mmCIF file of C-alpha atoms in Angstrom:
data_model
loop_
_atom_site.group_PDB
_atom_site.id
_atom_site.type_symbol
_atom_site.label_atom_id
_atom_site.label_comp_id
_atom_site.label_asym_id
_atom_site.label_seq_id
_atom_site.Cartn_x
_atom_site.Cartn_y
_atom_site.Cartn_z
ATOM 1 C CA MET A 152 0.000 0.000 0.000
ATOM 2 C CA THR A 153 1.225 3.479 -0.825
ATOM 3 C CA THR A 154 1.021 6.076 1.894
ATOM 4 C CA LYS A 155 2.049 9.701 1.787
ATOM 5 C CA ASN A 156 2.817 10.880 5.299
ATOM 6 C CA GLU A 157 3.804 14.504 5.577
ATOM 7 C CA GLN A 158 6.126 15.469 8.373
ATOM 8 C CA GLN A 159 4.491 17.955 10.732
ATOM 9 C CA VAL A 160 7.110 20.669 11.146
ATOM 10 C CA ALA A 161 7.198 24.436 11.172
ATOM 11 C CA ASN A 162 6.976 26.101 7.775
ATOM 12 C CA LYS A 163 10.561 27.274 8.097
ATOM 13 C CA PRO A 164 13.188 24.522 8.003
ATOM 14 C CA SER A 165 15.704 24.337 10.834
ATOM 15 C CA LYS A 166 18.881 26.390 10.509
ATOM 16 C CA GLN A 167 20.865 23.177 10.339
ATOM 17 C CA VAL A 168 18.945 21.773 7.388
ATOM 18 C CA GLU A 169 19.140 25.126 5.605
ATOM 19 C CA GLU A 170 22.843 24.347 5.235
ATOM 20 C CA VAL A 171 21.859 21.751 2.626
ATOM 21 C CA GLY A 172 20.373 24.478 0.448
ATOM 22 C CA LYS A 173 23.437 26.675 0.955
ATOM 23 C CA TRP A 174 25.707 23.799 -0.033
ATOM 24 C CA TRP A 175 23.688 23.142 -3.194
ATOM 25 C CA LEU A 176 23.968 26.785 -4.182
ATOM 26 C CA THR A 177 27.716 26.673 -3.541
ATOM 27 C CA MET A 178 28.036 23.434 -5.507
ATOM 28 C CA SER A 179 26.092 24.818 -8.466
ATOM 29 C CA ALA A 180 28.202 27.990 -8.557
ATOM 30 C CA ALA A 181 31.433 26.007 -8.321
ATOM 31 C CA ALA A 182 30.397 23.588 -11.071
ATOM 32 C CA ALA A 183 29.922 26.546 -13.404
ATOM 33 C CA GLN A 184 33.440 27.810 -12.673
ATOM 34 C CA LEU A 185 35.498 24.614 -12.482
ATOM 35 C CA THR A 186 37.114 23.515 -15.725
ATOM 36 C CA SER A 187 37.417 19.742 -15.378
ATOM 37 C CA LEU A 188 35.457 16.774 -14.077
ATOM 38 C CA ASP A 189 38.272 15.988 -11.640
ATOM 39 C CA GLU A 190 37.963 19.480 -10.164
ATOM 40 C CA VAL A 191 34.198 19.097 -9.757
ATOM 41 C CA ARG A 192 34.646 15.718 -8.081
ATOM 42 C CA ASP A 193 37.364 17.050 -5.794
ATOM 43 C CA PHE A 194 35.185 19.984 -4.750
ATOM 44 C CA GLY A 195 32.282 17.610 -4.190
ATOM 45 C CA GLU A 196 34.293 15.630 -1.641
ATOM 46 C CA ASN A 197 33.551 18.517 0.751
ATOM 47 C CA TRP A 198 29.930 17.306 0.720
ATOM 48 C CA GLU A 199 30.677 15.156 3.776
ATOM 49 C CA ALA A 200 31.152 18.309 5.871
ATOM 50 C CA LEU A 201 27.345 18.610 6.112
ATOM 51 C CA THR A 202 27.174 15.432 8.209
ATOM 52 C CA ALA A 203 28.122 15.210 11.884
ATOM 53 C CA GLU A 204 30.518 12.442 12.869
ATOM 54 C CA PRO A 205 28.339 9.839 14.629
ATOM 55 C CA GLY A 206 31.110 8.590 16.911
ATOM 56 C CA GLY A 207 31.538 5.026 18.068
ATOM 57 C CA VAL A 208 31.905 3.767 14.502
ATOM 58 C CA ASP A 209 34.932 2.144 12.860
ATOM 59 C CA TYR A 210 35.549 2.613 9.134
ATOM 60 C CA ILE A 211 37.298 -0.229 7.329
ATOM 61 C CA GLU A 212 38.099 -0.242 3.628
ATOM 62 C CA THR A 213 37.676 -3.572 1.882
ATOM 63 C CA ASP A 214 37.304 -5.299 -1.478
ATOM 64 C CA ALA A 215 33.701 -6.408 -1.997
ATOM 65 C CA GLY A 216 33.838 -8.889 -4.842
ATOM 66 C CA GLY A 217 36.191 -6.728 -6.868
ATOM 67 C CA VAL A 218 34.451 -3.465 -5.906
ATOM 68 C CA PRO A 219 36.254 -1.040 -3.554
ATOM 69 C CA ALA A 220 34.036 -0.502 -0.512
ATOM 70 C CA MET A 221 33.984 0.716 3.056
ATOM 71 C CA TRP A 222 32.522 -0.905 6.128
ATOM 72 C CA ALA A 223 30.954 1.352 8.779
ATOM 73 C CA VAL A 224 30.892 -0.760 11.937
ATOM 74 C CA PRO A 225 29.197 0.687 15.051
ATOM 75 C CA LYS A 226 30.486 -0.531 18.391
ATOM 76 C CA GLY A 227 28.517 -3.536 19.629
ATOM 77 C CA CYS A 228 26.404 -3.877 16.476
ATOM 78 C CA ALA A 229 24.918 -7.081 15.062
ATOM 79 C CA GLU A 230 27.586 -8.044 12.530
ATOM 80 C CA ASP A 231 25.371 -10.553 10.726
ATOM 81 C CA ARG A 232 22.958 -7.794 9.653
ATOM 82 C CA VAL A 233 24.003 -5.385 6.897
ATOM 83 C CA ILE A 234 22.668 -2.359 5.067
ATOM 84 C CA LEU A 235 24.123 -2.047 1.565
ATOM 85 C CA CYS A 236 24.444 1.723 1.061
ATOM 86 C CA LEU A 237 24.673 3.343 -2.379
ATOM 87 C CA HIS A 238 25.980 6.898 -2.464
ATOM 88 C CA GLY A 239 24.511 9.704 -4.531
ATOM 89 C CA GLY A 240 26.281 12.135 -6.812
ATOM 90 C CA GLY A 241 24.566 11.805 -10.189
ATOM 91 C CA PHE A 242 26.646 8.689 -10.976
ATOM 92 C CA PHE A 243 29.609 10.942 -11.835
ATOM 93 C CA SER A 244 30.579 12.143 -8.342
ATOM 94 C CA GLY A 245 30.156 11.263 -4.685
ATOM 95 C CA SER A 246 32.031 8.394 -3.069
ATOM 96 C CA MET A 247 32.218 6.054 -0.116
ATOM 97 C CA TYR A 248 34.091 8.895 1.596
ATOM 98 C CA THR A 249 31.468 11.614 1.054
ATOM 99 C CA HIS A 250 28.742 9.345 2.439
ATOM 100 C CA ARG A 251 30.527 7.313 5.115
ATOM 101 C CA LYS A 252 29.164 9.438 7.974
ATOM 102 C CA LEU A 253 25.596 9.526 6.653
ATOM 103 C CA TYR A 254 25.379 5.767 6.398
ATOM 104 C CA ALA A 255 27.224 5.314 9.678
ATOM 105 C CA HIS A 256 24.322 7.200 11.280
ATOM 106 C CA PHE A 257 21.937 4.694 9.684
ATOM 107 C CA ALA A 258 24.019 1.728 10.822
ATOM 108 C CA LYS A 259 24.397 3.034 14.360
ATOM 109 C CA ALA A 260 20.666 3.728 14.714
ATOM 110 C CA ILE A 261 19.720 0.322 13.295
ATOM 111 C CA GLY A 262 22.426 -1.566 15.175
ATOM 112 C CA CYS A 263 24.089 -3.281 12.206
ATOM 113 C CA ARG A 264 27.003 -2.874 9.818
ATOM 114 C CA ALA A 265 26.860 -0.730 6.672
ATOM 115 C CA LEU A 266 28.743 -1.567 3.475
ATOM 116 C CA ILE A 267 29.294 1.416 1.157
ATOM 117 C CA PRO A 268 30.535 0.374 -2.319
ATOM 118 C CA HIS A 269 32.632 2.781 -4.346
ATOM 119 C CA TYR A 270 30.996 1.790 -7.626
ATOM 120 C CA ARG A 271 32.461 2.895 -10.943
ATOM 121 C CA ARG A 272 31.419 6.379 -12.035
ATOM 122 C CA SER A 273 30.387 7.951 -15.319
ATOM 123 C CA PRO A 274 31.345 9.120 -17.869
ATOM 124 C CA GLU A 275 34.453 6.877 -17.776
ATOM 125 C CA HIS A 276 32.213 3.924 -16.937
ATOM 126 C CA VAL A 277 28.691 4.048 -18.330
ATOM 127 C CA HIS A 278 25.658 1.922 -17.515
ATOM 128 C CA PRO A 279 25.534 -0.984 -16.661
ATOM 129 C CA ALA A 280 28.837 -0.675 -14.737
ATOM 130 C CA GLN A 281 27.142 0.794 -11.659
ATOM 131 C CA VAL A 282 24.374 -1.782 -11.340
ATOM 132 C CA ASN A 283 26.844 -4.593 -12.029
ATOM 133 C CA ASP A 284 29.157 -3.341 -9.269
ATOM 134 C CA THR A 285 26.266 -3.150 -6.832
ATOM 135 C CA VAL A 286 25.125 -6.687 -7.562
ATOM 136 C CA ALA A 287 28.737 -7.889 -7.284
ATOM 137 C CA ALA A 288 28.940 -6.340 -3.802
ATOM 138 C CA TYR A 289 25.603 -7.938 -2.872
ATOM 139 C CA GLN A 290 26.792 -11.337 -4.103
ATOM 140 C CA TRP A 291 29.971 -10.858 -2.055
ATOM 141 C CA LEU A 292 27.876 -10.300 1.081
ATOM 142 C CA LEU A 293 26.028 -13.539 0.400
ATOM 143 C CA ASP A 294 29.358 -15.297 -0.136
ATOM 144 C CA GLN A 295 30.493 -13.987 3.260
ATOM 145 C CA GLY A 296 27.609 -15.889 4.855
ATOM 146 C CA ILE A 297 25.229 -12.931 5.304
ATOM 147 C CA GLN A 298 21.692 -14.127 4.639
ATOM 148 C CA ALA A 299 19.624 -12.164 2.129
ATOM 149 C CA LYS A 300 16.869 -11.750 4.730
ATOM 150 C CA HIS A 301 19.442 -9.922 6.883
ATOM 151 C CA ILE A 302 20.382 -7.386 4.172
ATOM 152 C CA ALA A 303 18.583 -4.124 3.380
ATOM 153 C CA ILE A 304 19.549 -1.881 0.476
ATOM 154 C CA THR A 305 19.446 1.904 0.747
ATOM 155 C CA GLY A 306 20.721 4.805 -1.324
ATOM 156 C CA ASP A 307 20.310 8.510 -1.916
ATOM 157 C CA SER A 308 19.670 10.313 -5.209
ATOM 158 C CA ALA A 309 21.378 8.277 -7.964
ATOM 159 C CA GLY A 310 22.079 5.672 -5.291
ATOM 160 C CA GLY A 311 18.364 5.526 -4.524
ATOM 161 C CA GLY A 312 17.637 4.644 -8.127
ATOM 162 C CA LEU A 313 20.460 2.125 -8.042
ATOM 163 C CA ALA A 314 18.882 0.463 -5.010
ATOM 164 C CA ILE A 315 15.857 -0.419 -7.161
ATOM 165 C CA THR A 316 17.682 -1.297 -10.381
ATOM 166 C CA ALA A 317 20.130 -3.504 -8.470
ATOM 167 C CA ALA A 318 17.195 -5.344 -6.896
ATOM 168 C CA LEU A 319 15.770 -5.912 -10.398
ATOM 169 C CA LEU A 320 19.046 -7.470 -11.510
ATOM 170 C CA ILE A 321 19.365 -9.466 -8.276
ATOM 171 C CA ARG A 322 15.918 -10.947 -8.885
ATOM 172 C CA ASP A 323 16.523 -11.616 -12.571
ATOM 173 C CA LYS A 324 19.826 -13.380 -11.807
ATOM 174 C CA GLY A 325 17.929 -15.725 -9.497
ATOM 175 C CA LEU A 326 19.649 -14.494 -6.337
ATOM 176 C CA PRO A 327 17.658 -14.278 -3.099
ATOM 177 C CA MET A 328 16.088 -10.858 -2.601
ATOM 178 C CA PRO A 329 17.045 -8.525 0.262
ATOM 179 C CA ALA A 330 14.730 -7.930 3.201
ATOM 180 C CA ALA A 331 13.917 -4.312 2.338
ATOM 181 C CA ILE A 332 14.793 -1.314 0.144
ATOM 182 C CA MET A 333 15.011 2.310 1.367
ATOM 183 C CA PRO A 334 15.549 4.982 -1.344
ATOM 184 C CA LEU A 335 16.149 8.617 -0.299
ATOM 185 C CA SER A 336 15.466 11.529 -2.693
ATOM 186 C CA ALA A 337 15.789 8.925 -5.427
ATOM 187 C CA TRP A 338 16.465 9.543 -9.106
ATOM 188 C CA PHE A 339 14.722 6.946 -11.290
ATOM 189 C CA ASP A 340 13.658 8.647 -14.522
ATOM 190 C CA MET A 341 16.396 8.766 -17.179
ATOM 191 C CA GLU A 342 13.929 10.432 -19.567
ATOM 192 C CA VAL A 343 13.480 13.358 -17.137
ATOM 193 C CA THR A 344 9.732 13.656 -17.667
ATOM 194 C CA GLY A 345 8.270 14.255 -14.185
ATOM 195 C CA GLU A 346 5.903 17.199 -13.689
ATOM 196 C CA SER A 347 7.881 18.242 -10.613
ATOM 197 C CA MET A 348 10.787 19.046 -12.953
ATOM 198 C CA GLU A 349 8.796 22.114 -13.939
ATOM 199 C CA LEU A 350 6.703 22.710 -10.817
ATOM 200 C CA ASN A 351 9.679 22.672 -8.421
ATOM 201 C CA ASN A 352 12.208 24.284 -10.741
ATOM 202 C CA GLU A 353 12.345 27.465 -8.636
ATOM 203 C CA LYS A 354 12.300 25.606 -5.308
ATOM 204 C CA ASP A 355 15.049 23.040 -5.883
ATOM 205 C CA LEU A 356 18.369 24.768 -5.197
ATOM 206 C CA LEU A 357 20.527 22.112 -6.852
ATOM 207 C CA LEU A 358 18.857 20.267 -9.691
ATOM 208 C CA ASN A 359 17.021 21.385 -12.794
ATOM 209 C CA LYS A 360 15.816 19.625 -15.917
ATOM 210 C CA GLU A 361 18.847 20.409 -18.065
ATOM 211 C CA TRP A 362 21.335 19.305 -15.408
ATOM 212 C CA VAL A 363 19.478 16.030 -14.837
ATOM 213 C CA LYS A 364 19.379 15.414 -18.607
ATOM 214 C CA SER A 365 23.123 16.027 -18.759
ATOM 215 C CA MET A 366 23.789 13.541 -15.957
ATOM 216 C CA ALA A 367 21.534 10.980 -17.630
ATOM 217 C CA GLY A 368 23.513 11.380 -20.844
ATOM 218 C CA MET A 369 26.819 10.807 -19.066
ATOM 219 C CA PHE A 370 25.394 7.771 -17.278
ATOM 220 C CA LEU A 371 23.844 6.118 -20.343
ATOM 221 C CA GLY A 372 26.596 6.919 -22.813
ATOM 222 C CA GLU A 373 26.099 6.838 -26.578
ATOM 223 C CA ASN A 374 24.478 3.412 -26.708
ATOM 224 C CA GLY A 375 22.405 3.347 -23.525
ATOM 225 C CA SER A 376 18.617 3.517 -23.574
ATOM 226 C CA PRO A 377 16.695 5.721 -21.111
ATOM 227 C CA LYS A 378 13.989 3.028 -21.195
ATOM 228 C CA ASP A 379 16.291 0.222 -20.062
ATOM 229 C CA PRO A 380 14.692 -0.982 -16.785
ATOM 230 C CA TYR A 381 18.139 -1.652 -15.275
ATOM 231 C CA ALA A 382 18.813 2.079 -15.741
ATOM 232 C CA ASN A 383 15.275 3.456 -15.416
ATOM 233 C CA PRO A 384 13.176 1.249 -13.109
ATOM 234 C CA LEU A 385 10.004 3.105 -14.099
ATOM 235 C CA TYR A 386 10.085 0.685 -17.049
ATOM 236 C CA GLY A 387 10.649 -2.309 -14.785
ATOM 237 C CA ASP A 388 8.363 -4.990 -13.430
ATOM 238 C CA LEU A 389 8.689 -4.917 -9.631
ATOM 239 C CA THR A 390 6.856 -8.187 -9.044
ATOM 240 C CA GLY A 391 8.401 -10.133 -6.202
ATOM 241 C CA PHE A 392 10.116 -7.133 -4.625
ATOM 242 C CA PRO A 393 10.595 -6.834 -0.867
ATOM 243 C CA PRO A 394 8.982 -3.941 1.041
ATOM 244 C CA ILE A 395 10.030 -0.468 -0.128
ATOM 245 C CA TYR A 396 10.040 2.689 2.019
ATOM 246 C CA MET A 397 10.964 6.020 0.398
ATOM 247 C CA HIS A 398 11.578 9.558 1.640
ATOM 248 C CA VAL A 399 11.645 12.699 -0.520
ATOM 249 C CA GLY A 400 11.445 16.455 -0.007
ATOM 250 C CA ASP A 401 8.491 18.248 -1.551
ATOM 251 C CA ASP A 402 10.757 20.998 -2.945
ATOM 252 C CA GLU A 403 12.691 18.534 -5.105
ATOM 253 C CA VAL A 404 12.476 18.383 -8.885
ATOM 254 C CA LEU A 405 12.751 14.608 -8.393
ATOM 255 C CA LEU A 406 9.581 14.436 -6.290
ATOM 256 C CA ASP A 407 7.580 12.795 -9.099
ATOM 257 C CA ASP A 408 10.212 10.080 -9.479
ATOM 258 C CA SER A 409 9.295 8.732 -6.043
ATOM 259 C CA LEU A 410 5.563 9.208 -6.605
ATOM 260 C CA ARG A 411 5.646 7.235 -9.856
ATOM 261 C CA LEU A 412 7.869 4.468 -8.480
ATOM 262 C CA ALA A 413 5.477 4.095 -5.539
ATOM 263 C CA GLU A 414 2.529 3.663 -7.920
ATOM 264 C CA LEU A 415 4.465 1.179 -10.048
ATOM 265 C CA ALA A 416 5.343 -0.861 -6.963
ATOM 266 C CA LYS A 417 1.765 -0.760 -5.727
ATOM 267 C CA LYS A 418 0.492 -2.126 -9.060
ATOM 268 C CA ALA A 419 3.013 -4.973 -8.766
ATOM 269 C CA GLY A 420 1.650 -5.893 -5.337
ATOM 270 C CA VAL A 421 4.667 -4.600 -3.430
ATOM 271 C CA ASP A 422 4.350 -3.274 0.127
ATOM 272 C CA VAL A 423 5.429 0.337 -0.505
ATOM 273 C CA SER A 424 5.319 3.499 1.584
ATOM 274 C CA LEU A 425 6.377 7.053 0.785
ATOM 275 C CA ASP A 426 6.922 9.945 3.191
ATOM 276 C CA ILE A 427 7.045 13.462 1.716
ATOM 277 C CA PHE A 428 8.855 16.051 3.832
ATOM 278 C CA PRO A 429 7.575 19.640 3.414
ATOM 279 C CA GLY A 430 10.167 22.296 2.616
ATOM 280 C CA MET A 431 13.040 19.833 2.309
ATOM 281 C CA GLN A 432 15.768 19.970 -0.314
ATOM 282 C CA HIS A 433 17.433 17.121 -2.181
ATOM 283 C CA SER A 434 19.192 14.585 0.092
ATOM 284 C CA PHE A 435 18.473 16.616 3.223
ATOM 285 C CA GLN A 436 19.496 13.577 5.284
ATOM 286 C CA MET A 437 23.119 14.604 4.665
ATOM 287 C CA THR A 438 22.736 16.854 7.730
ATOM 288 C CA ALA A 439 22.395 13.770 9.946
ATOM 289 C CA GLY A 440 23.446 14.452 13.508
ATOM 290 C CA ARG A 441 22.861 18.202 13.069
ATOM 291 C CA ALA A 442 19.364 18.798 11.664
ATOM 292 C CA PRO A 443 16.238 17.458 13.405
ATOM 293 C CA GLU A 444 14.569 16.788 10.036
ATOM 294 C CA ALA A 445 17.449 14.538 8.933
ATOM 295 C CA ASP A 446 17.474 12.679 12.235
ATOM 296 C CA ASP A 447 13.706 12.255 12.062
ATOM 297 C CA SER A 448 14.046 10.689 8.608
ATOM 298 C CA ILE A 449 16.701 8.256 9.826
ATOM 299 C CA ASN A 450 14.641 7.389 12.891
ATOM 300 C CA ARG A 451 11.625 6.589 10.693
ATOM 301 C CA PHE A 452 13.721 4.333 8.478
ATOM 302 C CA THR A 453 15.200 2.679 11.562
ATOM 303 C CA ALA A 454 11.844 1.895 13.153
ATOM 304 C CA TRP A 455 10.592 0.491 9.844
ATOM 305 C CA VAL A 456 13.560 -1.685 8.903
ATOM 306 C CA LYS A 457 14.667 -3.175 12.239
ATOM 307 C CA PRO A 458 11.821 -5.714 12.393
ATOM 308 C CA LYS A 459 12.472 -6.663 8.767
ATOM 309 C CA LEU A 460 16.096 -7.460 9.637
ATOM 310 C CA GLY A 461 15.081 -9.367 12.757
ATOM 311 C CA LEU A 462 16.510 -6.724 15.090
ATOM 312 C CA ALA A 463 13.323 -5.632 16.865
#
């Protein structure tokens, strides 16, 4: 069943979460001035400054089936439960380093380990490199003895879309499905057709239609199709999927991506829920540990997923 639960907060976002909007404005201005992709990526590594250090978490780099990755391991956590965490960044930026603290907050709240793959990025590596890397990391977890019913997949922005497309490929390869999927501010539509692209154009401080089209082009490359369900799950059949719980801000140009994915999942008989957060910008959860709205989002995910992982 699809539900749309709006967070009851004051009309004005907290000062802490306003830093997300300021960062997006800074990022947009910098992207217009920087002359190379490496410079943009390097600047983007400062993204992690939005997130408070959770404390009590060890970070361990590893090789996850040929994919560079990082473990976030909270003290005293259940090591046989894992959240597979897929970072955002439009497929061309972001890393396991920019998102280590965000997903450490998730892991610490849930009481499990988090594995953050550093999947290959576009335009050097186009689709399906990213979904293949994610499934390779998932297979590696299974090979390590982690049961599928003890794995949840989450991701923000491009990583949120990847959480769904990876699950499609996992299912179609005949692998056991994870216990749950939790996309945040997810990007699904490679055709960039959502009504919110126009309606929220003045509200979203980072993304706009042309930028999203540009990122889609880098991701798909010359031969990729925007209708490929392993790239654009809005063309996928979600039959047999585990429960899905999504969060999105209502100021995002990507708002309709989550609304349409929720309807698609509902039609396939999937247990799906969607919370829409008023006044929130793209990936506002990056202010975890500082902004009450981000912590509220993580707490909602935690309460939802712990029973599904057998931790409640």
